[in-house]
Coordinates of C-alpha atoms and ligand atoms in Angstrom, one line a residue:
X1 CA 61.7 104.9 17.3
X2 CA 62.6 101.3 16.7
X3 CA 59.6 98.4 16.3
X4 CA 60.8 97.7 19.8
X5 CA 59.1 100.5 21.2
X6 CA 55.6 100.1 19.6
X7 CA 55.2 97.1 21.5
X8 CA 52.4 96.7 23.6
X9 CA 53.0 98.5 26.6
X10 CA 53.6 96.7 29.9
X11 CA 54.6 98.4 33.1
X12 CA 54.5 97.5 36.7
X13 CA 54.9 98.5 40.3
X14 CA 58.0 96.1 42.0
X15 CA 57.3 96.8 45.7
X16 CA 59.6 95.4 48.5
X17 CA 57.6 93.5 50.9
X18 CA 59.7 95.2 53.8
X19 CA 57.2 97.3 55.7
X20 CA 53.8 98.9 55.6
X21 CA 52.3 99.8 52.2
X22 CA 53.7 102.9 52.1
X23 CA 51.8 106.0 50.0
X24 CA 54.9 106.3 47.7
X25 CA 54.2 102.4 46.4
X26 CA 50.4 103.9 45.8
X27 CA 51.6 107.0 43.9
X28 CA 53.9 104.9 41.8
X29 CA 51.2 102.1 41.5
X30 CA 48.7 104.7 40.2
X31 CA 50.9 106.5 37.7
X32 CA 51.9 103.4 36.2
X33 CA 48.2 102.1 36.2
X34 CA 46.8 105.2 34.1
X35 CA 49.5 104.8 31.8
X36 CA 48.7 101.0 31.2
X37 CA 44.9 101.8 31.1
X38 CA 45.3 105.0 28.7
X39 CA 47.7 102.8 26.4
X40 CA 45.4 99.7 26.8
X41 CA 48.3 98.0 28.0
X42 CA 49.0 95.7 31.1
X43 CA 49.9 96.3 34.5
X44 CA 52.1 94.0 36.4
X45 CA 52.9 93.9 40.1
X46 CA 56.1 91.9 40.9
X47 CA 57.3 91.5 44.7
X48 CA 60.8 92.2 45.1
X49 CA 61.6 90.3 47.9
X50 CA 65.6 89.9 47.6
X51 CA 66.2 91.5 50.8
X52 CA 66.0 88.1 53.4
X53 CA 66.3 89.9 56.5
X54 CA 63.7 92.4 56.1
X55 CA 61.4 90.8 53.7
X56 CA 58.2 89.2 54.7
X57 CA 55.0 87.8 53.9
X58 CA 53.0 89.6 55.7
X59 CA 54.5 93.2 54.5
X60 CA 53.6 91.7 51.4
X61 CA 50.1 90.8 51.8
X62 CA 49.2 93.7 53.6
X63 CA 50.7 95.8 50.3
X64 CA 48.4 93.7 48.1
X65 CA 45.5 94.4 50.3
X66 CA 46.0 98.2 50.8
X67 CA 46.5 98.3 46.5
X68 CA 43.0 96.2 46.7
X69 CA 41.6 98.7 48.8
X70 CA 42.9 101.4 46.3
X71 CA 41.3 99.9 43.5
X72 CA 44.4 99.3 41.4
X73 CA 43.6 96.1 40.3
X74 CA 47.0 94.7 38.4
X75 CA 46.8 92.4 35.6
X76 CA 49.5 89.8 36.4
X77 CA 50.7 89.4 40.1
X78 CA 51.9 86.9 42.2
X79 CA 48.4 86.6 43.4
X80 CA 47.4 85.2 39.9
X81 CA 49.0 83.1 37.0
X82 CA 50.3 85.1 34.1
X83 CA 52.5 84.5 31.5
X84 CA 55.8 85.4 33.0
X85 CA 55.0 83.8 36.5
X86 CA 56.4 84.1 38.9
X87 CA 56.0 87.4 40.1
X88 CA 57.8 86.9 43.3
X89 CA 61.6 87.6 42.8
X90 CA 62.3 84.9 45.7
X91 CA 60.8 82.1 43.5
X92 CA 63.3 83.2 40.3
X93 CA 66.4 83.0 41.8
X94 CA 67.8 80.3 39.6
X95 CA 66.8 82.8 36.5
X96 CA 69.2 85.5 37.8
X97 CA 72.0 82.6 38.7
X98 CA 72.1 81.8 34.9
X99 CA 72.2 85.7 34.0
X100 CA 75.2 86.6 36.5
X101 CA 77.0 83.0 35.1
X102 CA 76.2 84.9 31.5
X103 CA 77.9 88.0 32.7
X104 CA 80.8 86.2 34.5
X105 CA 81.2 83.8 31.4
X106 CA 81.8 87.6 29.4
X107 CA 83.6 89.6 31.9
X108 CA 81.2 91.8 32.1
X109 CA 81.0 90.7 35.9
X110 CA 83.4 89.0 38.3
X111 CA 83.7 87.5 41.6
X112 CA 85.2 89.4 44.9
X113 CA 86.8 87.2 47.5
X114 CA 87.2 90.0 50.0
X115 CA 86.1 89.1 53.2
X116 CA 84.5 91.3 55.2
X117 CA 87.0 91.9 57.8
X118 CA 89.4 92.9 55.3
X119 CA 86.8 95.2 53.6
X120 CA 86.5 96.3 57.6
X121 CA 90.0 97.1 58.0
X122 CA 90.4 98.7 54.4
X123 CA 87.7 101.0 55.6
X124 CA 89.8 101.6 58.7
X125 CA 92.5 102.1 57.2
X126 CA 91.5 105.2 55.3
X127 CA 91.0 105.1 51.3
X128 CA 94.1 104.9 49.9
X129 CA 93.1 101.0 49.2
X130 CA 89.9 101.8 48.0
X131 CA 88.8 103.0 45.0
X132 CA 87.3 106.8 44.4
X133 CA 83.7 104.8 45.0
X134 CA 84.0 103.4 48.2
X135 CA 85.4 99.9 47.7
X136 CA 88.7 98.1 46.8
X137 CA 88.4 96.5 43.1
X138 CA 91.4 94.4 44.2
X139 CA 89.6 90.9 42.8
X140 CA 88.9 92.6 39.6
X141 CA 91.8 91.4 37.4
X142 CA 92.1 88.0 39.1
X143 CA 92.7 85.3 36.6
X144 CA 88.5 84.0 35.8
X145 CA 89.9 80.8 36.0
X146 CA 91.2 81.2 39.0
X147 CA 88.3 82.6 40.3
X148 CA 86.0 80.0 39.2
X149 CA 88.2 77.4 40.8
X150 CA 88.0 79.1 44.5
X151 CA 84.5 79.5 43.4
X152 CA 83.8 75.6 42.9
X153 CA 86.1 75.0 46.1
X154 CA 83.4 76.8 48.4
X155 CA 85.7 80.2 49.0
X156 CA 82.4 82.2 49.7
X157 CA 83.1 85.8 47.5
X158 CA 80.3 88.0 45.5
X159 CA 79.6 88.7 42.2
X160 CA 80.5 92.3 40.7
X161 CA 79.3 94.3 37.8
X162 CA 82.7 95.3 35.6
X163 CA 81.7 99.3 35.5
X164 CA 84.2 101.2 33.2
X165 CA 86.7 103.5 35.5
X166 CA 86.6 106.2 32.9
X167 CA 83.8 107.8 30.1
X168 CA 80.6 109.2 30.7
X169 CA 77.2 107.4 31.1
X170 CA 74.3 109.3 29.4
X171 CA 71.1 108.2 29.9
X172 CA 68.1 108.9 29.2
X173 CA 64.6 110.0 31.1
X174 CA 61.1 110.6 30.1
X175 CA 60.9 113.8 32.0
X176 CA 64.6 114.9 32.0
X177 CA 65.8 114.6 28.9
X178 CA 69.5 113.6 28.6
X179 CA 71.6 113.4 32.7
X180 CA 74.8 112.4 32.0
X181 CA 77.1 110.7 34.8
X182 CA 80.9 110.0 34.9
X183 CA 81.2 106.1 35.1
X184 CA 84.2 106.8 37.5
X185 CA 81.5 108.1 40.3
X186 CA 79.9 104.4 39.9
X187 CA 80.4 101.6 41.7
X188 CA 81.0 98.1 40.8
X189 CA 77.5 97.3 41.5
X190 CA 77.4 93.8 43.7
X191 CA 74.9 91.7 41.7
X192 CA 75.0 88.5 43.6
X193 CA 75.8 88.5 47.0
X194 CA 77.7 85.5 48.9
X195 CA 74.6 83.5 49.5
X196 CA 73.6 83.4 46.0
X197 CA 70.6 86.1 46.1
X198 CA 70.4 88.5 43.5
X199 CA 70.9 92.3 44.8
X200 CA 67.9 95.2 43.4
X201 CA 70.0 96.0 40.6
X202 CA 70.0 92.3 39.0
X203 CA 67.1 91.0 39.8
X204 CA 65.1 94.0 38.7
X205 CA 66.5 94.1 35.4
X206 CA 66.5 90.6 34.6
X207 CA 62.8 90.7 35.4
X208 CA 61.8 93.8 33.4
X209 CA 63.4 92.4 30.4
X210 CA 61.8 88.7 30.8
X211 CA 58.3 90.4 32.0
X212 CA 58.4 92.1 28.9
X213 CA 57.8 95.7 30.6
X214 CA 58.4 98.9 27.9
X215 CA 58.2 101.3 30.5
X216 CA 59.7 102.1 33.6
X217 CA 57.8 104.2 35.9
X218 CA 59.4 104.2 39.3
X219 CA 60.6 106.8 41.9
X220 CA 63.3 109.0 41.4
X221 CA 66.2 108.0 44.1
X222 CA 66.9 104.9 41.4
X223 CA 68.2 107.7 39.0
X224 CA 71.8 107.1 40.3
X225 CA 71.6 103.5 39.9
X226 CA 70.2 104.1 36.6
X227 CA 74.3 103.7 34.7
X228 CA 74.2 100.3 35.8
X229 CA 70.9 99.2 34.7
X230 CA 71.7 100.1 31.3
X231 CA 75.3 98.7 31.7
X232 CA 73.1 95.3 32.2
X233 CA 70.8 95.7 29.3
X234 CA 74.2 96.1 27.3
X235 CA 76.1 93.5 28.2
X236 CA 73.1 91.3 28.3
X237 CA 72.3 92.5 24.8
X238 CA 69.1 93.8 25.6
X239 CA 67.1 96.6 24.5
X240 CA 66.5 99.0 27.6
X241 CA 62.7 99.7 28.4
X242 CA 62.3 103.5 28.7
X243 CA 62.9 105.1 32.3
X244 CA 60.6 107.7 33.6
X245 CA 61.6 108.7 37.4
X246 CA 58.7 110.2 39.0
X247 CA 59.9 113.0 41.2
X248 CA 59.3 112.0 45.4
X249 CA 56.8 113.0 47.9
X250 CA 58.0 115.6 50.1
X251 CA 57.0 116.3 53.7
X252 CA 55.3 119.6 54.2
X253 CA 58.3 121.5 56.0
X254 CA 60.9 123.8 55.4
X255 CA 63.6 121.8 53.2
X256 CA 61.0 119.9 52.0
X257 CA 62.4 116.5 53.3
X258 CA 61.9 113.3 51.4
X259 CA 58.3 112.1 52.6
X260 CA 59.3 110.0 56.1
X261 CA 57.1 108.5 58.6
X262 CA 58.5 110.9 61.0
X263 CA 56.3 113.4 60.1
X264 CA 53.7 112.3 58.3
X265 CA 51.9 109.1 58.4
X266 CA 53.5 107.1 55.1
X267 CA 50.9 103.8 55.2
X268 CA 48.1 103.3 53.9
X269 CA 46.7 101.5 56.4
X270 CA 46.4 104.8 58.6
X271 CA 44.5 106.6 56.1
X272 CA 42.3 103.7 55.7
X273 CA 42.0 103.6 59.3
X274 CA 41.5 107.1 59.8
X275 CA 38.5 107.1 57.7
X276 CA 40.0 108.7 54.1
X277 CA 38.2 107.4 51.1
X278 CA 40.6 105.6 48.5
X279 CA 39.1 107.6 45.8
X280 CA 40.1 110.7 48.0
X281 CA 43.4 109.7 48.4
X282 CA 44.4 108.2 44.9
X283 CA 42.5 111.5 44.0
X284 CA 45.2 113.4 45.6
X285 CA 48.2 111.5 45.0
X286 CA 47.6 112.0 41.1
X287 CA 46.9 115.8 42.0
X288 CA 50.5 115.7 43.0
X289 CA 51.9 114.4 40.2
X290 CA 50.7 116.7 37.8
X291 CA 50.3 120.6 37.3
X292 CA 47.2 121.3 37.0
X293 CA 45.9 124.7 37.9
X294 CA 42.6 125.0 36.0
X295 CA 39.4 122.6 36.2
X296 CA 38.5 121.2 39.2
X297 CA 40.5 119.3 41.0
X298 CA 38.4 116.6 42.0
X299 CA 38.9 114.0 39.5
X300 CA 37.5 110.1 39.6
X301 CA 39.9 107.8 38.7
X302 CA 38.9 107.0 35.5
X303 CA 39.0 110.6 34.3
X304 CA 42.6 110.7 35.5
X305 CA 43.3 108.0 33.2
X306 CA 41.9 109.6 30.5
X307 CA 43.8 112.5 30.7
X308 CA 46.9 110.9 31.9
X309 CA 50.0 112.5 29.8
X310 CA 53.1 110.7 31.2
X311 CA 55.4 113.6 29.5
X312 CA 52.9 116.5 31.4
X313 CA 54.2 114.8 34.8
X314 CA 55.7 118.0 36.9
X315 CA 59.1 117.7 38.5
X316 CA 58.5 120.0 41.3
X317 CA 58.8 117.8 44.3
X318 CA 55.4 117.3 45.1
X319 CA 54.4 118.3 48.6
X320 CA 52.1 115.9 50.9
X321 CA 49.9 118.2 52.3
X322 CA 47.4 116.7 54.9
X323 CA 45.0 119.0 55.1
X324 CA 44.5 119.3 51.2
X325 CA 43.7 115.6 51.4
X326 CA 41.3 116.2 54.2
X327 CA 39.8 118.9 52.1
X328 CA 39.6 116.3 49.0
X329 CA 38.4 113.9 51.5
X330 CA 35.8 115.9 52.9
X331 CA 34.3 116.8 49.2
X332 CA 33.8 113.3 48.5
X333 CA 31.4 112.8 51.6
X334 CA 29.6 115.8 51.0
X335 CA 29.0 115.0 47.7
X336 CA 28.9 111.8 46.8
X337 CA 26.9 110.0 49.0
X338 CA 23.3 110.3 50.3
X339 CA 21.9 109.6 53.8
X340 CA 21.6 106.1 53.0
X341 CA 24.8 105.4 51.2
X342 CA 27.0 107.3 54.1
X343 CA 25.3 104.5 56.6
X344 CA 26.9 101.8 54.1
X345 CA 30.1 103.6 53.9
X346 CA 30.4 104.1 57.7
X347 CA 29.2 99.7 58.3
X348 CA 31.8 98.9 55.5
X349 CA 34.7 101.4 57.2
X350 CA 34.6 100.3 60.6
X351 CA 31.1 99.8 62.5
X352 CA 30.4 96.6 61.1
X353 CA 29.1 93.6 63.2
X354 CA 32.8 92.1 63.4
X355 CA 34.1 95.3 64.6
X356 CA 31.8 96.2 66.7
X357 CA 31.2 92.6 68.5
X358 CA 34.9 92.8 69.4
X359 CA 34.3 96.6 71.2
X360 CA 30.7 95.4 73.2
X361 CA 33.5 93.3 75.1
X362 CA 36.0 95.9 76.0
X363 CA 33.6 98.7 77.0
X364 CA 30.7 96.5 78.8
X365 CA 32.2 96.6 81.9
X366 CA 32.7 100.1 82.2
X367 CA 28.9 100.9 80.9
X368 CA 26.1 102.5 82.7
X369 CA 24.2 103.4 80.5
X370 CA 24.0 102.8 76.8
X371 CA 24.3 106.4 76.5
X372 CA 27.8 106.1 78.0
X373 CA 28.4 104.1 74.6
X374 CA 29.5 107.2 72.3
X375 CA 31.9 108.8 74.9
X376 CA 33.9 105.5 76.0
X377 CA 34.6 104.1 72.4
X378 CA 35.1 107.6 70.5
X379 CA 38.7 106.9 70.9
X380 CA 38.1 103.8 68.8
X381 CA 36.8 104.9 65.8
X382 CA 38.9 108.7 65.4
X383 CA 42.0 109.5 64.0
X384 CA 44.0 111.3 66.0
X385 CA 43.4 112.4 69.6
X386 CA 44.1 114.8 72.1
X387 CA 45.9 113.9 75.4
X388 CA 45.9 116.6 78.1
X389 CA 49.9 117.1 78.2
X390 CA 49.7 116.9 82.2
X391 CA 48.5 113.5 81.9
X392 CA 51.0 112.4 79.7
X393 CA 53.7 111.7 82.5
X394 CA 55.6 108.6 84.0
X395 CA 57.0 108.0 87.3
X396 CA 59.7 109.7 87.9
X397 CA 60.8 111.3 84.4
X398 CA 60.5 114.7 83.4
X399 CA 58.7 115.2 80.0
X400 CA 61.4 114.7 77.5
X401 CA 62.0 111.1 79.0
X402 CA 58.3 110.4 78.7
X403 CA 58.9 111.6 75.4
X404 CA 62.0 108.9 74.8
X405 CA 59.5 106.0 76.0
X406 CA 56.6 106.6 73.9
X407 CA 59.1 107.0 71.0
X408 CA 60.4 103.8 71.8
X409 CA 57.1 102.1 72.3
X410 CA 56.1 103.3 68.7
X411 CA 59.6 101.9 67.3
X412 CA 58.7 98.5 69.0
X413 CA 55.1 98.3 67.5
X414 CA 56.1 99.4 64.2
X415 CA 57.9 96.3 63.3
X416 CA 55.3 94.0 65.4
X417 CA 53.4 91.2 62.8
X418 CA 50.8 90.1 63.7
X419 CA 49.7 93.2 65.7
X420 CA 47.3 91.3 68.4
X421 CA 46.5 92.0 71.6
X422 CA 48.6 89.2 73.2
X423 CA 51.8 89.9 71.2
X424 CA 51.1 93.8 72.1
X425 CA 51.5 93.1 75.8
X426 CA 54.5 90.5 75.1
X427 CA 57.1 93.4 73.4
X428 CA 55.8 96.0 75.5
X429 CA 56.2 94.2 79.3
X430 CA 59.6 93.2 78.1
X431 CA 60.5 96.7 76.8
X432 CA 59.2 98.1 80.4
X433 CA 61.8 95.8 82.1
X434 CA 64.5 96.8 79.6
X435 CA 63.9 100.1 80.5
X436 CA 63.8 99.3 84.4
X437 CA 60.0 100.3 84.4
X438 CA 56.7 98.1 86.2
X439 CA 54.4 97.5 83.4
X440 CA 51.5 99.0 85.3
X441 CA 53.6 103.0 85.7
X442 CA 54.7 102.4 82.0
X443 CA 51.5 102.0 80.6
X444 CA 49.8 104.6 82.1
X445 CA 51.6 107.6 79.5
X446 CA 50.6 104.9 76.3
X447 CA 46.9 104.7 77.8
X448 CA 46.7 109.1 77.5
X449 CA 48.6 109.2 74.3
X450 CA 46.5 106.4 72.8
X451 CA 42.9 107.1 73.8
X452 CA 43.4 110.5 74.9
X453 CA 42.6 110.0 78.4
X454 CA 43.8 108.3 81.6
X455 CA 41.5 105.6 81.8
X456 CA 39.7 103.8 79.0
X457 CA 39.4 100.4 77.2
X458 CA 41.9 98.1 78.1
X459 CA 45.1 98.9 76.3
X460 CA 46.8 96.5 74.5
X461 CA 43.0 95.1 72.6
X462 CA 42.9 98.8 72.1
X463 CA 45.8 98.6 70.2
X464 CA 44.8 95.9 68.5
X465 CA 41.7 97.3 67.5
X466 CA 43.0 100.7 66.3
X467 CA 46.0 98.9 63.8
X468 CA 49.6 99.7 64.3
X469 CA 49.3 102.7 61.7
X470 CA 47.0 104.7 64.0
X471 CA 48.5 103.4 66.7
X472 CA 52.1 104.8 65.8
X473 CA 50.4 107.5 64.8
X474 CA 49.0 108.8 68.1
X475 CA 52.3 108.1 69.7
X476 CA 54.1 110.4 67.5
X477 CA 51.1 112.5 68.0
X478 CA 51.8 112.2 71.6
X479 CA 55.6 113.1 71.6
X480 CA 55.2 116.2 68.9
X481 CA 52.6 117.3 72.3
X482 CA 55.5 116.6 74.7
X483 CA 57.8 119.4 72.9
X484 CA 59.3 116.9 70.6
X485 CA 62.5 115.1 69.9
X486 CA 65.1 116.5 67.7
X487 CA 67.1 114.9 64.7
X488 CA 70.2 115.1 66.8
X489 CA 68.3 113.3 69.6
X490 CA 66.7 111.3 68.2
X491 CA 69.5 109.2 66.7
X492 CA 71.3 108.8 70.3
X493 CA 67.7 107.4 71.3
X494 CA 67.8 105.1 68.1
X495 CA 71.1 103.9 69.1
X496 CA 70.5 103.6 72.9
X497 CA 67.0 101.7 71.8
X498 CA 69.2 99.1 68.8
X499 CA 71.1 98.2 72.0
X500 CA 68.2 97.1 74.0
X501 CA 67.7 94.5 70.9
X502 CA 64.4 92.9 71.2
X503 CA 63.1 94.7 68.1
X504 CA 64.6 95.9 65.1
X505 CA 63.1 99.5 64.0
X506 CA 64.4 102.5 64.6
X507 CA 64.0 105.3 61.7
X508 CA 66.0 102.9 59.8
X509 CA 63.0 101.2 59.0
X510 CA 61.9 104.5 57.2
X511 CA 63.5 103.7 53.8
X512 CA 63.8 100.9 51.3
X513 CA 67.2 100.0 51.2
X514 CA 68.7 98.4 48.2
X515 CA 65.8 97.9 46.5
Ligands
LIG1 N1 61.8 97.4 44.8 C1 62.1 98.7 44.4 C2 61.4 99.7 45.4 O1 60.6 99.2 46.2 C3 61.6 99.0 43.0 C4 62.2 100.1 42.3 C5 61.9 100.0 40.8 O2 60.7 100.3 40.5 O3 62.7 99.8 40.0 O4 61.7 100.8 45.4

């Protein structure tokens, strides 16, 4: 090994701040956090914000706070100075302008004029313009003088990694071993797009070489961008960091499916919310990462550090299996708390003062007695519930339709910052008139499928009050109890429900996109 790699080690968690905190962020978080703290090295947590449309601020401080909550306390962030500040990938852009000028100045990159109407019509048009990989490299022998003059000249264009048309790419991986890839199945990676931000695939590797990091520990759909990572480190004339692809979270179904909001709850928020401890879950989530069949299986964090082994990391896909958690979960209570310290635990999870002052409002009017307290704000405080199906219904429309609206309902509130009361009833009233529905018939199904029964605690501060994790939650909860929608329908829905506008969302919103 070269004096490279006995470096201190540095790793770190480069979330994009482009939804909930999602549990795959806390599995890769954790996993790179025991390897820091069993290596006594540092943990960095960089925001990779490149994407403008669906970046924001609040994703991103709600992704801080849930990592809080964890207890994975980074040691450089954009919440605090460090020496490679700053950690936020939209404050560096002029850093990865001067690395793509370096690549252009060595022909290691080059700019693409196409426009996208001509990409359009190439598509159209079949392949036979583009290349084996999905793109024409047309702009790839231009003259670089040329190109630099239509550059200076305002012709708006891109900026593309040079990836050889022939060869083979080995790589190298922690847990794998050799992969090897043909460099013909690669793409001439875009690196700056036409209004000068960085895609993933630059920024990312610009900022792991500057940051210092040694080890990459990140999920394993980055494999097949891995080829040109390393072309990068090359042609920038930098020593790669070694790659360790953790293998994904899987849904508990038959194929196994890539762990998706669609069937199980993916943010942390909801299992913060639905009363899971963090040590429960980080608990489990470092369960799933490694084989472990003897001992017990309840481990505190810092005994998973201890006997963190990076190279012991299994690659069956690692199932998320709820009610294991809620077993874990359920140990913890039993066991580590008394009488006392459950009453703390309970005021610091969700019957505080705060909390609780902005209930007394909602279910006053509908009070007796005090006693009627426990039955009117149950819904308030569980995690899921259970609406009578014969109440779930809408004027009108058979159960599948009902089905389609509460759907749509949990599309629109999924993408909905700040979730408040006001906001609540803003997107929904216009999503009833979209939908050619009165508010007052079009709540009715949401006020079942959200506290379980036809009449309760006004709806939207309900809403509110719950978060838009639990929230979502229930209404999936709700369809699933109204026989479902399929894969196949629920696509022409997505589509039908992108045309209303109004809302982005959609099961779109379920991945990460480029980065
Ligand atoms: N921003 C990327 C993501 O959220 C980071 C991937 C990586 O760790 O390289 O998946």
């Amino acid at each position: 090994m070269s004096d490279d790699r006995e470096k201190p080690v540095r790793v770190r968690v480069a979330p994009s701040p482009t939804g909930d905190p999602h549990l795959g962020t806390a599995y890769q978080a954790l996993f790179n956090y025991a390897f820091a703290r069993r290596h006594g090295g540092q943990f960095v947590l960089r925001i990779e914000d490149t994407d403008r449309q669906r970046s924001s601020r609040e994703s991103e401080e709600e992704i801080l706070a849930a990592l809080r909550w964890l207890g994975l306390a980074w040691d450089e962030g954009p919440d605090q100075d460090g020496p490679h500040a700053p950690y936020r990938q939209s404050e560096r852009l002029e850093i990865y302008r001067e690395h793509a000028e370096r690549l252009l100045a060595s022909g290691a990159a080059y700019r693409d004029f196409s426009t996208r109407e001509e990409i359009a019509r190439e598509r159209e048009s079949g392949q036979d313009a583009l290349d084996y990989v999905g793109h024409s490299r047309r702009h790839r022998d231009l003259d670089p003088e040329e190109a630099a003059r239509r550059a200076a000249a305002g012709e708006e264009h891109v900026v593309r990694l040079r990836v050889p048309t022939d060869g083979v790419c080995t790589m190298h991986d922690v847990l794998r071993g050799a992969i090897e890839r043909e460099w013909s199945l690669v793409d001439d990676q875009v690196l700056l797009k036409s209004d000068g931000f960085p895609t993933y695939h630059l920024a990312n590797v610009v900022d792991d070489h500057l940051m210092e990091i040694t080890h990459v520990i990140r999920g394993e759909e980055w494999i097949s961008s891995l080829p040109k990572h390393l072309l990068l480190y090359e042609k920038l004339g930098w020593q790669p960091p070694l790659f360790c692809h953790l293998p994904l979270l899987r849904n508990d179904d038959a194929n196994r499916s890539k762990l998706s909001k669609r069937r199980n709850p993916t943010s942390i928020d909801y299992y913060r919310r639905a009363g899971y401890l963090p040590e429960a879950l980080l608990n489990f989530l470092g369960l799933m990462g490694l084989s472990r069949a003897d001992g017990d299986e309840k481990l505190s964090l810092e005994e998973f550090v201890e006997g963190f082994d990076l190279e012991a990391i299994s690659l069956g896909g690692p199932v998320f299996d709820q009610k294991k958690l809620r077993w874990l979960n359920a140990r913890y209570l039993r066991e580590d708390f008394d009488a006392a310290g459950l009453v703390r635990l309970l005021r610091s999870w969700r019957l505080d003062d705060t909390t609780l002052e902005r209930i007394a409002p909602l279910a006053q009017p509908r009070l007796e007695t005090l006693g009627d307290w426990g039955e009117l704000t149950a819904h308030l405080f569980a995690d899921l519930v259970e609406p009578p199906v014969e109440e779930l219904t809408l004027e009108g429309c058979e159960p599948e339709q009902v089905a389609e609206v509460l759907q749509m309902v949990a599309w629109r509130v999924d993408t909905l910052r700040p979730f408040v009361a006001d906001r609540i009833h803003g997107v929904l009233r216009e999503l009833a008139e979209q939908l050619g529905f009165k508010l007052r018939q079009f709540t009715r199904p949401l006020y079942v499928a959200i506290s379980g029964k036809p009449a309760s605690t006004p709806l939207f501060d309900t809403m509110e009050i719950l978060g838009r994790d639990l929230t979502r939650a229930r209404l999936r909860a709700a369809v699933e109890r109204l026989g479902g929608l399929g894969a196949k329908k629920l696509k022409k829905l997505e589509k039908r429900y992108q045309a209303l506008g109004g809302g982005s969302g959609g099961e779109g919103s379920d991945d990460d996109g480029d980065g």
